[in-house]
Short mmCIF file of C-alpha atoms and ligand atoms in Angstrom, two decimals:
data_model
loop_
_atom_site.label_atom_id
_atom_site.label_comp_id
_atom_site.label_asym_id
_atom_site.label_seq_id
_atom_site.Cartn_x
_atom_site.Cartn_y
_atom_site.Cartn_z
CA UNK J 1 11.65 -12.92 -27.84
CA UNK J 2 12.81 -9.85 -26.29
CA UNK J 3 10.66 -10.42 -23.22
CA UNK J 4 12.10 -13.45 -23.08
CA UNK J 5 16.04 -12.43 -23.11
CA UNK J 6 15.32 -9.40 -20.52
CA UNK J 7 12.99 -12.46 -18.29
CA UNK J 8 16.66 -14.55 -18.76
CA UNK J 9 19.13 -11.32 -18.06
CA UNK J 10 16.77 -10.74 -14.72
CA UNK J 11 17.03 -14.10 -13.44
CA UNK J 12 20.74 -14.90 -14.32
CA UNK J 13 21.45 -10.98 -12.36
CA UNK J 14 18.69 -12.66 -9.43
CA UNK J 15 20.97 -15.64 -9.29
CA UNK J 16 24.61 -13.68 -8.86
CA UNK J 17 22.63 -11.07 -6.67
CA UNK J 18 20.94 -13.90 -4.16
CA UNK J 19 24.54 -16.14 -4.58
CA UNK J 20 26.22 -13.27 -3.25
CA UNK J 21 24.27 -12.54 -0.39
CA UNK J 22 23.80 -16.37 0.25
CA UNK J 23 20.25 -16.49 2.01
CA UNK J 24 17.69 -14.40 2.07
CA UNK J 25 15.54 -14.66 5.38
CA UNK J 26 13.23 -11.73 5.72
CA UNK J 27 11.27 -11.70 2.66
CA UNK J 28 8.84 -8.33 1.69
CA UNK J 29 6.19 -7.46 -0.64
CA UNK J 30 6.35 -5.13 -3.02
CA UNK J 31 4.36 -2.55 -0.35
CA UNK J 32 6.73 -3.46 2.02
CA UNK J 33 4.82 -6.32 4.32
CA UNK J 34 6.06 -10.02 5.29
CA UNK J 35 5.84 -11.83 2.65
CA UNK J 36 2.82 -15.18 3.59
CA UNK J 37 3.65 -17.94 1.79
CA UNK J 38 4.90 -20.86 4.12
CA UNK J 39 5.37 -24.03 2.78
CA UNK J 40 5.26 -23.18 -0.86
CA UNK J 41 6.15 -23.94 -4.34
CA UNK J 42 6.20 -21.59 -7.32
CA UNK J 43 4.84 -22.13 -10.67
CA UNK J 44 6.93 -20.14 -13.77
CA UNK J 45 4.44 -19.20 -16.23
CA UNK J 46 4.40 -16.61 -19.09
CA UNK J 47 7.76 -14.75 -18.02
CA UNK J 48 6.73 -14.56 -14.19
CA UNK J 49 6.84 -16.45 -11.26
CA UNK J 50 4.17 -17.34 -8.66
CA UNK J 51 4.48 -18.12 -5.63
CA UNK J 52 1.81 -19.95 -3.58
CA UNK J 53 2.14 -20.71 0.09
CA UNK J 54 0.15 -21.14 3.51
CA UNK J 55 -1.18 -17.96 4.87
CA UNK J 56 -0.59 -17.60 8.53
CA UNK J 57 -2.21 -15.31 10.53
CA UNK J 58 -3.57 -14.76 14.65
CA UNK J 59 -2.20 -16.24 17.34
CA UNK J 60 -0.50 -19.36 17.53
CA UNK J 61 -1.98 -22.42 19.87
CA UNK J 62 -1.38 -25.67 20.81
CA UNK J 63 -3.90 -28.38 20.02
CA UNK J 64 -5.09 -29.39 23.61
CA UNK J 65 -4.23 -33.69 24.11
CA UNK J 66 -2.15 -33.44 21.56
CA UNK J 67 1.62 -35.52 23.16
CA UNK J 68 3.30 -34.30 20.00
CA UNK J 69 3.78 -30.50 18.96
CA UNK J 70 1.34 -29.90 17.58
CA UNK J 71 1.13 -25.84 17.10
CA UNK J 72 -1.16 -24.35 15.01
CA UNK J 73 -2.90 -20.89 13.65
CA UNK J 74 -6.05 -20.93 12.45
CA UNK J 75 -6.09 -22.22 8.63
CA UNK J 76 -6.11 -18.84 6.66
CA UNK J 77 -6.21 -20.07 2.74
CA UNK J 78 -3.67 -20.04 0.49
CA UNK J 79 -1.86 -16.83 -0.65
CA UNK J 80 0.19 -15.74 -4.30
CA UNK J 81 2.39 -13.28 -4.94
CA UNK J 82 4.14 -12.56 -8.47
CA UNK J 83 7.57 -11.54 -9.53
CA UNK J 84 9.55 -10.60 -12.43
CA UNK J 85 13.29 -10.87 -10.85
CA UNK J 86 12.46 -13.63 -8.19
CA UNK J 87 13.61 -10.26 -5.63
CA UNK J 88 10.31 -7.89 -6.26
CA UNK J 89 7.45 -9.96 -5.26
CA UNK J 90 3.31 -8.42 -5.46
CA UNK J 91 1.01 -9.47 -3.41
CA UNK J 92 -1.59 -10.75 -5.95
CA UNK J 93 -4.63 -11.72 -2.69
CA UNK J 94 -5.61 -15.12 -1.31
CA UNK J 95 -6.55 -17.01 -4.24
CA UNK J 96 -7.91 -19.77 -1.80
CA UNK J 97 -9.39 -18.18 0.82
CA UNK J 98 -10.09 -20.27 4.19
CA UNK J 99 -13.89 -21.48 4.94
CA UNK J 100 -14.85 -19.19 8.09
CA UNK J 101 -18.82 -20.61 8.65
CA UNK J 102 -18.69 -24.29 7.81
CA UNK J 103 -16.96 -26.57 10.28
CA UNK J 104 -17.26 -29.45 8.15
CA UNK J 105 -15.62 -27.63 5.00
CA UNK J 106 -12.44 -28.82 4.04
CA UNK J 107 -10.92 -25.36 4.15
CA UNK J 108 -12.91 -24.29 7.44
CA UNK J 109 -10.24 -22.37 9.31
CA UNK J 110 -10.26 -25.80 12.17
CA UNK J 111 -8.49 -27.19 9.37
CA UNK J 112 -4.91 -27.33 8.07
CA UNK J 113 -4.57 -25.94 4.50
CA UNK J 114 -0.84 -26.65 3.96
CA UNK J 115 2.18 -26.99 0.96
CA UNK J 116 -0.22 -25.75 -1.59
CA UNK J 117 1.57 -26.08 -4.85
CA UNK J 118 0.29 -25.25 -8.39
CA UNK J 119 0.94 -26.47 -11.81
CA UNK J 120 0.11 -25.26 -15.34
CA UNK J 121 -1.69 -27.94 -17.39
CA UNK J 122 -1.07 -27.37 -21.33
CA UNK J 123 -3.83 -29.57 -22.51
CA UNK J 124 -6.96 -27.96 -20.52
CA UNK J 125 -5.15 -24.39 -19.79
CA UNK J 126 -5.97 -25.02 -16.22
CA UNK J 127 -4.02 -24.12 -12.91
CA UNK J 128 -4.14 -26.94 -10.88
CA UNK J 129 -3.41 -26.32 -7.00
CA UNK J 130 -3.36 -29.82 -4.81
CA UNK J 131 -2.66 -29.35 -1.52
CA UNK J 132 -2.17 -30.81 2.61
CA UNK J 133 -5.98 -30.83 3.84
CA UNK J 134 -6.16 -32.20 7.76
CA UNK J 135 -7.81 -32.23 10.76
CA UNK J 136 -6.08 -30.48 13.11
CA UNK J 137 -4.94 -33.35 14.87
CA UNK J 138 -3.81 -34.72 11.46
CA UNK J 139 -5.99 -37.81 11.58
CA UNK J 140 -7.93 -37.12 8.50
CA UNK J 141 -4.46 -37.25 6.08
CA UNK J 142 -5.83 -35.96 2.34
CA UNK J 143 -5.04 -33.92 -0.24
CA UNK J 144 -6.96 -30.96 -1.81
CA UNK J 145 -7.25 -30.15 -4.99
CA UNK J 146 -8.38 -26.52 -6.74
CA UNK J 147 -8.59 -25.38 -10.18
CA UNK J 148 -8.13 -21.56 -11.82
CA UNK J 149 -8.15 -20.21 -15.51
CA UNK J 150 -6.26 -17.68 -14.31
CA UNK J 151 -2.32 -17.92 -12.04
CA UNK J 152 -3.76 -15.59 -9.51
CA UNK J 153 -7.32 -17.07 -9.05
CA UNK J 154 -9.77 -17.40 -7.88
CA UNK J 155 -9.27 -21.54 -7.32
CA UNK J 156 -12.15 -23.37 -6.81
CA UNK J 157 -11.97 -26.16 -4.12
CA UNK J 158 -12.80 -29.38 -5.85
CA UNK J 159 -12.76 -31.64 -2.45
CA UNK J 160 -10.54 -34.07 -1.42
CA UNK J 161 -8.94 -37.19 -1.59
CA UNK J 162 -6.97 -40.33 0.31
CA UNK J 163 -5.29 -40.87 -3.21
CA UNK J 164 -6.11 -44.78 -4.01
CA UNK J 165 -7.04 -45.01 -0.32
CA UNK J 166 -3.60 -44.18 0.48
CA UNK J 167 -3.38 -41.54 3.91
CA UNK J 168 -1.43 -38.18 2.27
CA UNK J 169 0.35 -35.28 4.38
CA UNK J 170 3.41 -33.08 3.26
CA UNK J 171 3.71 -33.24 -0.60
CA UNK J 172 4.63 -31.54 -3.68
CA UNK J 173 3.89 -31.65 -7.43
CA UNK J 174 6.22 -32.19 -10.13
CA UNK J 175 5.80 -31.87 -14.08
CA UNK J 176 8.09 -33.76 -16.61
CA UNK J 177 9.04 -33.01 -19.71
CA UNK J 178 6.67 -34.82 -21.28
CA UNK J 179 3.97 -33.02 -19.70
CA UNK J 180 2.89 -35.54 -17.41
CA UNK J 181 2.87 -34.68 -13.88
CA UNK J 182 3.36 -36.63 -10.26
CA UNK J 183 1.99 -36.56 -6.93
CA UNK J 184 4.58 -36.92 -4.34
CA UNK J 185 2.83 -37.43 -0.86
CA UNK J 186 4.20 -38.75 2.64
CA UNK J 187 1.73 -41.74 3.85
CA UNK J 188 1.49 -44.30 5.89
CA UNK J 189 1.37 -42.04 8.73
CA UNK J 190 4.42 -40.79 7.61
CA UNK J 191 6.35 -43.50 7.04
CA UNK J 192 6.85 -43.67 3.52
CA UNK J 193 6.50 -41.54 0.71
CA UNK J 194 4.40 -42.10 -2.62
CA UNK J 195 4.65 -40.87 -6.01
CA UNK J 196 1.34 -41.33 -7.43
CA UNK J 197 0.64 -40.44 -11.85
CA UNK J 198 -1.77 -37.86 -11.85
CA UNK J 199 -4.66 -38.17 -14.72
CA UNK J 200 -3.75 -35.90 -18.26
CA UNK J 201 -6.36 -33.43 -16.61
CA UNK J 202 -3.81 -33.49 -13.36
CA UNK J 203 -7.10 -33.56 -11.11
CA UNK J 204 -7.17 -37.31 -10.17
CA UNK J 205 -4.55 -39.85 -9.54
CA UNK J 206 -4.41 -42.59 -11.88
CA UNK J 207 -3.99 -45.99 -10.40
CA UNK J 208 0.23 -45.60 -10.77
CA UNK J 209 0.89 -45.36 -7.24
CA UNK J 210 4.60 -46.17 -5.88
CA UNK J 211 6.19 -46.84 -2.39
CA UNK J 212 9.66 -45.04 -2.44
CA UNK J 213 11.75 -44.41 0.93
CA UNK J 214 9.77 -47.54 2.58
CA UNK J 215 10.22 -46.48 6.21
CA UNK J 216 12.50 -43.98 6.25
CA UNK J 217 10.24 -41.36 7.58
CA UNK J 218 10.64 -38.37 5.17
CA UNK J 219 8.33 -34.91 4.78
CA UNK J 220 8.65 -31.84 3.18
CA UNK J 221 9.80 -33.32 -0.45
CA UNK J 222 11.24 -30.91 -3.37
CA UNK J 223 11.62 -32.70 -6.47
CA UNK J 224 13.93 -31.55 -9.44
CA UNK J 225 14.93 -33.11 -12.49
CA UNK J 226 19.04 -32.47 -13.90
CA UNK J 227 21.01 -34.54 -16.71
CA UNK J 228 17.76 -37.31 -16.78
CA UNK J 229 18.77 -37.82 -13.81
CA UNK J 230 15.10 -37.42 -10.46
CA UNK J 231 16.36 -35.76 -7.04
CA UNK J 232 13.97 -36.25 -4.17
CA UNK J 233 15.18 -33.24 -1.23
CA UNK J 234 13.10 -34.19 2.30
CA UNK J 235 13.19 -33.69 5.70
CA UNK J 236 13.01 -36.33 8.64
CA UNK J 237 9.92 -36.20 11.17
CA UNK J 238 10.18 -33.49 13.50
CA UNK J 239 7.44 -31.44 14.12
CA UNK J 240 7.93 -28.23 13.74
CA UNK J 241 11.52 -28.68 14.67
CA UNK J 242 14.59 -28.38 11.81
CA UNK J 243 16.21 -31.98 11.34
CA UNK J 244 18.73 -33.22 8.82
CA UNK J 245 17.64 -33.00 5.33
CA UNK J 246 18.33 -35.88 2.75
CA UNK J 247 17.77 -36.52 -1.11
CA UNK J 248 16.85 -39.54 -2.84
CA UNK J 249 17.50 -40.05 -6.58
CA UNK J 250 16.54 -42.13 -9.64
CA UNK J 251 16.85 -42.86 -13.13
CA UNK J 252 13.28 -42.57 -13.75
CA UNK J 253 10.39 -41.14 -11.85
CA UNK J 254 8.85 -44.20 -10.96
CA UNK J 255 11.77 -46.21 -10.71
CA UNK J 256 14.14 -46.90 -8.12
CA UNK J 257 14.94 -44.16 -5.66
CA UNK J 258 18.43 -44.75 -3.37
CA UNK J 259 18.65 -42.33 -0.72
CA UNK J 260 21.76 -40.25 -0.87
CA UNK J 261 23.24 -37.88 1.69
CA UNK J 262 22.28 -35.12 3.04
CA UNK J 263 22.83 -32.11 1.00
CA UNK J 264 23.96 -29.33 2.64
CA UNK J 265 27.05 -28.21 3.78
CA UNK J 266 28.99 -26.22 6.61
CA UNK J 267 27.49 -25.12 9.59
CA UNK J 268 24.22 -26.49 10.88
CA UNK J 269 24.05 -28.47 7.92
CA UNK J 270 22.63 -31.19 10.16
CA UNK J 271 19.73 -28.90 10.63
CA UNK J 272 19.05 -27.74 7.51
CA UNK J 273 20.32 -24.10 8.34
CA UNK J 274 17.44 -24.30 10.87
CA UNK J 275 15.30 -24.36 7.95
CA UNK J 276 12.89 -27.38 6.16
CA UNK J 277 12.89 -28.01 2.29
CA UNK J 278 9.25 -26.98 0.80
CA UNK J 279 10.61 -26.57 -3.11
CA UNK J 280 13.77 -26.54 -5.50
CA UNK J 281 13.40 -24.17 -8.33
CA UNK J 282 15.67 -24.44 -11.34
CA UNK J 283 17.37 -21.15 -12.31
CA UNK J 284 16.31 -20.21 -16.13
CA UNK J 285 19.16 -20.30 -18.89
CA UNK J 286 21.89 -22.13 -16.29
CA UNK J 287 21.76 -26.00 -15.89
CA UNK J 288 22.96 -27.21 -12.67
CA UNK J 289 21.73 -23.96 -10.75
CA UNK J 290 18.59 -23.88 -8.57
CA UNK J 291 17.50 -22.31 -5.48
CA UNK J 292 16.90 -24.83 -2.20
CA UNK J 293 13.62 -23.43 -0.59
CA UNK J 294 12.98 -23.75 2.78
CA UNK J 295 10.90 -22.53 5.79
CA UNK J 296 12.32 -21.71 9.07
CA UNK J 297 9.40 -22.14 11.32
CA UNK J 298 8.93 -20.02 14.66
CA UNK J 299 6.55 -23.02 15.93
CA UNK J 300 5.48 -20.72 18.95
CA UNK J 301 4.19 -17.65 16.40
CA UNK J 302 4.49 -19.44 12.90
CA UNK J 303 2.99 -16.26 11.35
CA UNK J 304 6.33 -15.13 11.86
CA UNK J 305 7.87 -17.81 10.32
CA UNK J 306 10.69 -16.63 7.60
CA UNK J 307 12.08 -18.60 4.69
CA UNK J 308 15.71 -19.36 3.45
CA UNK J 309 16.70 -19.55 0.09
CA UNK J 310 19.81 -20.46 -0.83
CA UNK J 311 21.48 -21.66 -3.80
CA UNK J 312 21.88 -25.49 -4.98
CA UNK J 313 24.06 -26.00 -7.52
CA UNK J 314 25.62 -29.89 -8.72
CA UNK J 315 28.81 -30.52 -8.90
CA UNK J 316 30.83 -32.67 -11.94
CA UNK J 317 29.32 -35.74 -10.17
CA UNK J 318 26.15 -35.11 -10.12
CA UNK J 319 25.94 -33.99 -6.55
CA UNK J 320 23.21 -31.36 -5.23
CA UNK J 321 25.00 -28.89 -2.66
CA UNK J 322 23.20 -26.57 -0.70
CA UNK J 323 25.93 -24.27 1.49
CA UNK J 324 25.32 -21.31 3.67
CA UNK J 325 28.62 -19.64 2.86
CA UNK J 326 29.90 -18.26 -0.66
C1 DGJ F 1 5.98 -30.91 9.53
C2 DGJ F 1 5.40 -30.62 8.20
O1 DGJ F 1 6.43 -30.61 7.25
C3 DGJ F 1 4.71 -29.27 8.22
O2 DGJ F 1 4.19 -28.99 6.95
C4 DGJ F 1 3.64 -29.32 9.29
O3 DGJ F 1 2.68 -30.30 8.94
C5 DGJ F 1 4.25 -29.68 10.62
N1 DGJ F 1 4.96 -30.95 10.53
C6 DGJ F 1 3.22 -29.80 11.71
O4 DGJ F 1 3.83 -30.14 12.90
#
């Protein structure tokens, strides 16, 4: 119990402390290095948070014949760190590391390991990591999935999957209450977003598989749940490039979702603060309050890519706003 109020006094101080100084862009480790975690999620578990993202690392290239752009480091695994306060973070290793010998590997470093996220499953005490796995000219459209006893690894790469045949980029996870968690994937070469049931185990997808956003060309989704009531954050289709974010909400998970409007506000809100969603995190012990997520990619040394974080907070409607100013 007392771990628990001193876990709730840390993160309600971490939410006045981050409020105040509205977004946080350079991020550091505990030993004082960039933090490598792009495109992340983290997973609250036991009184401390994880946070699992892409690591970049080397140069930065551009995929030769590629008319879009397409920039790219080699694919270096997935990294965690851990963190009491949300503000002190330790660099806990790669806990997926990249395949450097077998070209045909699903995590060879020709490949694109990307938005790992990783959820706690009750039932089997299992981490669960799914996760982007491409070619790297983003032809082959699946998703990973890895499996832990332990939050900081090692994973072990299960393979991969079109889930029910369905082509799957940018994605995240989300649990619900009841335990049962959801696969939210952009397919259809982008086109239109899926929430597929995973299994009880959380390592397959069950044959539940919805069309939401039909055309609308969304990415990056961050999913969060307030008053019953689903929020869907994404971005539009640009690359590398910050666009206007949106969110989508719905009574039910796999019910109707009506796209909204775009949620943040004041200057370069159209751009997302120069920024793209990768998670929403709810603030312990204070409904309403989360922190928006984002990356700001450098596409021409994403290595040195930084992240914003920012408060979201609803207001008496119901309304998610993310602002850059106090
Ligand atoms: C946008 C996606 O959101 C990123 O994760 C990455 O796949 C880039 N596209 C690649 O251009």
């Amino acid at each position: 119990m007392r771990t628990l109020i001193i876990s709730f006094c840390l993160m309600l101080n971490t939410f006045v402390a981050l409020s105040q100084s509205t977004k946080v862009k350079m991020m550091t480790d505990t030993d004082g290095n960039a933090i490598n975690a792009h495109g992340g999620g983290i997973l609250y578990y036991g009184g401390t948070y994880y946070w699992y993202g892409e690591l970049k690392s080397g140069p930065t290239y551009k995929v030769p014949d590629s008319d879009w752009e397409n920039y790219r480091v080699k694919a270096g695994g997935v990294s965690c760190y851990s963190s009491k306060d949300l503000k002190n973070w330790k660099f806990e290793g790669v806990v997926l590391p990249s395949n450097k010998v077998d070209k045909k590997h699903d995590l060879h470093t020709s490949k694109v390991i990307e938005r790992p996220k990783v959820i706690y499953n009750k039932k089997t005490k299992k981490f669960v990591m799914w996760m982007h796995i491409d070619s790297e000219d983003y032809s082959y459209a699946r998703s990973g999935v890895a499996i832990s006893d332990s939050p900081v690894g090692p994973f072990i790469y299960k393979g991969s999957v079109r889930p029910n045949g369905n082509m799957a980029r940018d994605m995240t996870l989300f649990v619900d209450d009841d335990g049962k968690a959801y696969h939210f994937y952009s397919s259809e070469e982008n086109a239109t977003m899926h929430i597929s049931l995973l299994t009880d185990d959380y390592l397959s997808h069950t044959k539940t598989d919805i069309r939401i956003l039909i055309g609308d060309k969304r990415e990056a989704p961050a999913v969060f749940k307030y008053n019953s009531k689903y929020y869907l954050v994404s971005s539009g289709c640009t690359g590398w490039s910050p666009n206007e974010a949106s969110y989508a909400t719905a009574d039910s998970i796999l019910g109707n979702w009506t796209t909204q409007t775009n949620p943040c506000v004041g200057k370069d809100a159209d751009k997302t603060f120069y920024a793209q969603s990768t998670f929403v995190l709810p603030v312990i012990g204070k409904p309403g309050k989360f922190f928006f997520i984002a990356d700001m990619w450098n596409k021409l040394d994403l290595k040195s890519s930084k992240y914003l974080w920012l408060p979201l907070h609803l207001n008496a409607n119901g309304v998610p706003i993310i602002s850059n100013t106090k």
